[in-house]
JSON list of C-alpha atoms in Angstrom, two decimals:
[
{"chain": "A", "resi": 1, "resn": "MET", "atom": "CA", "xyz": [105.50, -27.13, -31.33]},
{"chain": "A", "resi": 2, "resn": "ALA", "atom": "CA", "xyz": [105.95, -23.19, -31.66]},
{"chain": "A", "resi": 3, "resn": "THR", "atom": "CA", "xyz": [107.29, -21.12, -29.02]},
{"chain": "A", "resi": 4, "resn": "VAL", "atom": "CA", "xyz": [105.80, -17.96, -28.38]},
{"chain": "A", "resi": 5, "resn": "VAL", "atom": "CA", "xyz": [108.15, -15.08, -27.03]},
{"chain": "A", "resi": 6, "resn": "ASN", "atom": "CA", "xyz": [106.52, -11.87, -25.52]},
{"chain": "A", "resi": 7, "resn": "VAL", "atom": "CA", "xyz": [108.81, -8.92, -26.15]},
{"chain": "A", "resi": 8, "resn": "SER", "atom": "CA", "xyz": [108.40, -5.72, -24.53]},
{"chain": "A", "resi": 9, "resn": "ILE", "atom": "CA", "xyz": [109.45, -2.72, -26.81]},
{"chain": "A", "resi": 10, "resn": "GLY", "atom": "CA", "xyz": [108.39, 0.22, -24.52]},
{"chain": "A", "resi": 11, "resn": "LEU", "atom": "CA", "xyz": [104.98, 0.84, -26.15]},
{"chain": "A", "resi": 12, "resn": "SER", "atom": "CA", "xyz": [101.72, 1.32, -24.80]},
{"chain": "A", "resi": 13, "resn": "GLN", "atom": "CA", "xyz": [98.77, -0.77, -25.58]},
{"chain": "A", "resi": 14, "resn": "GLN", "atom": "CA", "xyz": [97.16, 2.16, -27.46]},
{"chain": "A", "resi": 15, "resn": "GLN", "atom": "CA", "xyz": [100.41, 2.56, -29.46]},
{"chain": "A", "resi": 16, "resn": "ILE", "atom": "CA", "xyz": [100.45, -1.15, -30.18]},
{"chain": "A", "resi": 17, "resn": "GLU", "atom": "CA", "xyz": [96.92, -1.16, -31.43]},
{"chain": "A", "resi": 18, "resn": "ALA", "atom": "CA", "xyz": [97.63, 1.97, -33.45]},
{"chain": "A", "resi": 19, "resn": "ILE", "atom": "CA", "xyz": [100.40, 0.34, -35.34]},
{"chain": "A", "resi": 20, "resn": "ALA", "atom": "CA", "xyz": [98.43, -2.80, -35.79]},
{"chain": "A", "resi": 21, "resn": "ASN", "atom": "CA", "xyz": [95.44, -0.77, -37.48]},
{"chain": "A", "resi": 22, "resn": "LEU", "atom": "CA", "xyz": [97.61, 1.47, -39.27]},
{"chain": "A", "resi": 23, "resn": "LEU", "atom": "CA", "xyz": [96.61, 0.14, -42.72]},
{"chain": "A", "resi": 24, "resn": "TYR", "atom": "CA", "xyz": [92.68, -0.44, -42.10]},
{"chain": "A", "resi": 25, "resn": "PRO", "atom": "CA", "xyz": [91.08, -3.05, -44.63]},
{"chain": "A", "resi": 26, "resn": "GLU", "atom": "CA", "xyz": [87.43, -2.76, -45.50]},
{"chain": "A", "resi": 27, "resn": "THR", "atom": "CA", "xyz": [84.75, -3.15, -48.11]},
{"chain": "A", "resi": 28, "resn": "PRO", "atom": "CA", "xyz": [83.55, 0.37, -48.94]},
{"chain": "A", "resi": 29, "resn": "ILE", "atom": "CA", "xyz": [80.08, 1.66, -48.28]},
{"chain": "A", "resi": 30, "resn": "GLY", "atom": "CA", "xyz": [78.08, 2.22, -51.33]},
{"chain": "A", "resi": 31, "resn": "ALA", "atom": "CA", "xyz": [76.00, 0.44, -54.00]},
{"chain": "A", "resi": 32, "resn": "VAL", "atom": "CA", "xyz": [77.87, -1.51, -56.77]},
{"chain": "A", "resi": 33, "resn": "ASP", "atom": "CA", "xyz": [74.99, -1.11, -59.11]},
{"chain": "A", "resi": 34, "resn": "GLY", "atom": "CA", "xyz": [76.66, 0.20, -62.63]},
{"chain": "A", "resi": 35, "resn": "THR", "atom": "CA", "xyz": [75.64, 3.81, -61.88]},
{"chain": "A", "resi": 36, "resn": "ASN", "atom": "CA", "xyz": [77.00, 4.61, -58.29]},
{"chain": "A", "resi": 37, "resn": "THR", "atom": "CA", "xyz": [80.39, 6.26, -58.18]},
{"chain": "A", "resi": 38, "resn": "VAL", "atom": "CA", "xyz": [80.72, 7.27, -54.63]},
{"chain": "A", "resi": 39, "resn": "PHE", "atom": "CA", "xyz": [81.93, 5.23, -51.90]},
{"chain": "A", "resi": 40, "resn": "ASN", "atom": "CA", "xyz": [82.41, 5.84, -48.09]},
{"chain": "A", "resi": 41, "resn": "THR", "atom": "CA", "xyz": [84.94, 4.50, -45.64]},
{"chain": "A", "resi": 42, "resn": "THR", "atom": "CA", "xyz": [83.88, 3.67, -41.96]},
{"chain": "A", "resi": 43, "resn": "TYR", "atom": "CA", "xyz": [86.70, 5.76, -40.54]},
{"chain": "A", "resi": 44, "resn": "SER", "atom": "CA", "xyz": [88.32, 8.95, -41.71]},
{"chain": "A", "resi": 45, "resn": "TYR", "atom": "CA", "xyz": [91.54, 8.61, -43.74]},
{"chain": "A", "resi": 46, "resn": "GLN", "atom": "CA", "xyz": [94.65, 10.57, -44.16]},
{"chain": "A", "resi": 47, "resn": "ALA", "atom": "CA", "xyz": [94.78, 12.52, -47.27]},
{"chain": "A", "resi": 48, "resn": "GLY", "atom": "CA", "xyz": [96.60, 10.47, -50.02]},
{"chain": "A", "resi": 49, "resn": "ARG", "atom": "CA", "xyz": [96.71, 7.29, -47.94]},
{"chain": "A", "resi": 50, "resn": "ILE", "atom": "CA", "xyz": [93.72, 5.28, -49.34]},
{"chain": "A", "resi": 51, "resn": "TYR", "atom": "CA", "xyz": [94.22, 2.44, -51.51]},
{"chain": "A", "resi": 52, "resn": "PRO", "atom": "CA", "xyz": [91.07, 1.16, -53.36]},
{"chain": "A", "resi": 53, "resn": "TYR", "atom": "CA", "xyz": [90.93, -2.01, -55.48]},
{"chain": "A", "resi": 54, "resn": "LYS", "atom": "CA", "xyz": [88.44, -3.38, -57.87]},
{"chain": "A", "resi": 55, "resn": "ASN", "atom": "CA", "xyz": [88.41, -6.80, -58.75]},
{"chain": "A", "resi": 56, "resn": "GLY", "atom": "CA", "xyz": [91.78, -7.17, -57.27]},
{"chain": "A", "resi": 57, "resn": "GLN", "atom": "CA", "xyz": [93.42, -4.46, -59.28]},
{"chain": "A", "resi": 58, "resn": "GLN", "atom": "CA", "xyz": [94.77, -1.26, -57.52]},
{"chain": "A", "resi": 59, "resn": "LEU", "atom": "CA", "xyz": [92.99, 1.83, -58.52]},
{"chain": "A", "resi": 60, "resn": "ILE", "atom": "CA", "xyz": [95.38, 4.83, -59.17]},
{"chain": "A", "resi": 61, "resn": "SER", "atom": "CA", "xyz": [94.53, 8.52, -58.13]},
{"chain": "A", "resi": 62, "resn": "PRO", "atom": "CA", "xyz": [93.65, 10.67, -60.16]},
{"chain": "A", "resi": 63, "resn": "GLY", "atom": "CA", "xyz": [92.92, 8.45, -63.18]},
{"chain": "A", "resi": 64, "resn": "ASP", "atom": "CA", "xyz": [90.75, 5.88, -61.46]},
{"chain": "A", "resi": 65, "resn": "PHE", "atom": "CA", "xyz": [89.50, 7.79, -58.48]},
{"chain": "A", "resi": 66, "resn": "THR", "atom": "CA", "xyz": [89.45, 11.08, -56.57]},
{"chain": "A", "resi": 67, "resn": "GLU", "atom": "CA", "xyz": [89.38, 11.68, -52.79]},
{"chain": "A", "resi": 68, "resn": "SER", "atom": "CA", "xyz": [86.08, 13.68, -52.19]},
{"chain": "A", "resi": 69, "resn": "ASP", "atom": "CA", "xyz": [86.76, 14.17, -48.38]},
{"chain": "A", "resi": 70, "resn": "ASP", "atom": "CA", "xyz": [88.31, 12.39, -45.61]},
{"chain": "A", "resi": 71, "resn": "LYS", "atom": "CA", "xyz": [85.72, 9.51, -45.62]},
{"chain": "A", "resi": 72, "resn": "GLU", "atom": "CA", "xyz": [84.68, 9.38, -49.39]},
{"chain": "A", "resi": 73, "resn": "ILE", "atom": "CA", "xyz": [86.39, 8.73, -52.74]},
{"chain": "A", "resi": 74, "resn": "THR", "atom": "CA", "xyz": [84.63, 9.05, -56.13]},
{"chain": "A", "resi": 75, "resn": "LEU", "atom": "CA", "xyz": [85.27, 6.51, -58.88]},
{"chain": "A", "resi": 76, "resn": "THR", "atom": "CA", "xyz": [85.84, 7.65, -62.24]},
{"chain": "A", "resi": 77, "resn": "PHE", "atom": "CA", "xyz": [83.59, 4.84, -63.60]},
{"chain": "A", "resi": 78, "resn": "PRO", "atom": "CA", "xyz": [80.80, 3.07, -61.87]},
{"chain": "A", "resi": 79, "resn": "PRO", "atom": "CA", "xyz": [81.64, -0.58, -60.91]},
{"chain": "A", "resi": 80, "resn": "GLN", "atom": "CA", "xyz": [79.31, -3.12, -62.26]},
{"chain": "A", "resi": 81, "resn": "PRO", "atom": "CA", "xyz": [77.20, -5.59, -60.53]},
{"chain": "A", "resi": 82, "resn": "GLY", "atom": "CA", "xyz": [79.35, -8.18, -59.59]},
{"chain": "A", "resi": 83, "resn": "ASP", "atom": "CA", "xyz": [82.48, -6.24, -59.41]},
{"chain": "A", "resi": 84, "resn": "VAL", "atom": "CA", "xyz": [84.33, -6.44, -55.92]},
{"chain": "A", "resi": 85, "resn": "LEU", "atom": "CA", "xyz": [85.57, -3.39, -54.27]},
{"chain": "A", "resi": 86, "resn": "PHE", "atom": "CA", "xyz": [87.81, -3.19, -51.58]},
{"chain": "A", "resi": 87, "resn": "VAL", "atom": "CA", "xyz": [90.02, -0.41, -49.85]},
{"chain": "A", "resi": 88, "resn": "GLN", "atom": "CA", "xyz": [92.72, -0.07, -47.36]},
{"chain": "A", "resi": 89, "resn": "TYR", "atom": "CA", "xyz": [93.63, 3.25, -45.82]},
{"chain": "A", "resi": 90, "resn": "VAL", "atom": "CA", "xyz": [95.56, 4.72, -42.96]},
{"chain": "A", "resi": 91, "resn": "ARG", "atom": "CA", "xyz": [93.10, 5.68, -40.32]},
{"chain": "A", "resi": 92, "resn": "SER", "atom": "CA", "xyz": [93.57, 9.46, -39.31]},
{"chain": "A", "resi": 93, "resn": "ASP", "atom": "CA", "xyz": [92.53, 8.79, -35.75]},
{"chain": "A", "resi": 94, "resn": "LEU", "atom": "CA", "xyz": [95.00, 5.87, -35.14]},
{"chain": "A", "resi": 95, "resn": "THR", "atom": "CA", "xyz": [98.31, 7.47, -36.39]},
{"chain": "A", "resi": 96, "resn": "PRO", "atom": "CA", "xyz": [101.01, 6.89, -33.83]}
]
């Protein structure tokens, strides 16, 4: 049987939630149709702190994608139907 230990380190609930959500994972918004290259995130991210993946392979900026604005990336090549996109990013609204 596991023992649960609750330790207080002097952080507010908001700070704890911010740390837990620092690297936010999601499927980006946009059509994976072989033509579309523009994808959006649900929340704004910090510039230079977004990490997109296609079929499990991390994409690198600027060769594979560029940051269009704080909620949008543009891929260099359109993903094909069946490709799986995923992003992780640091939400700009939750940085402690």
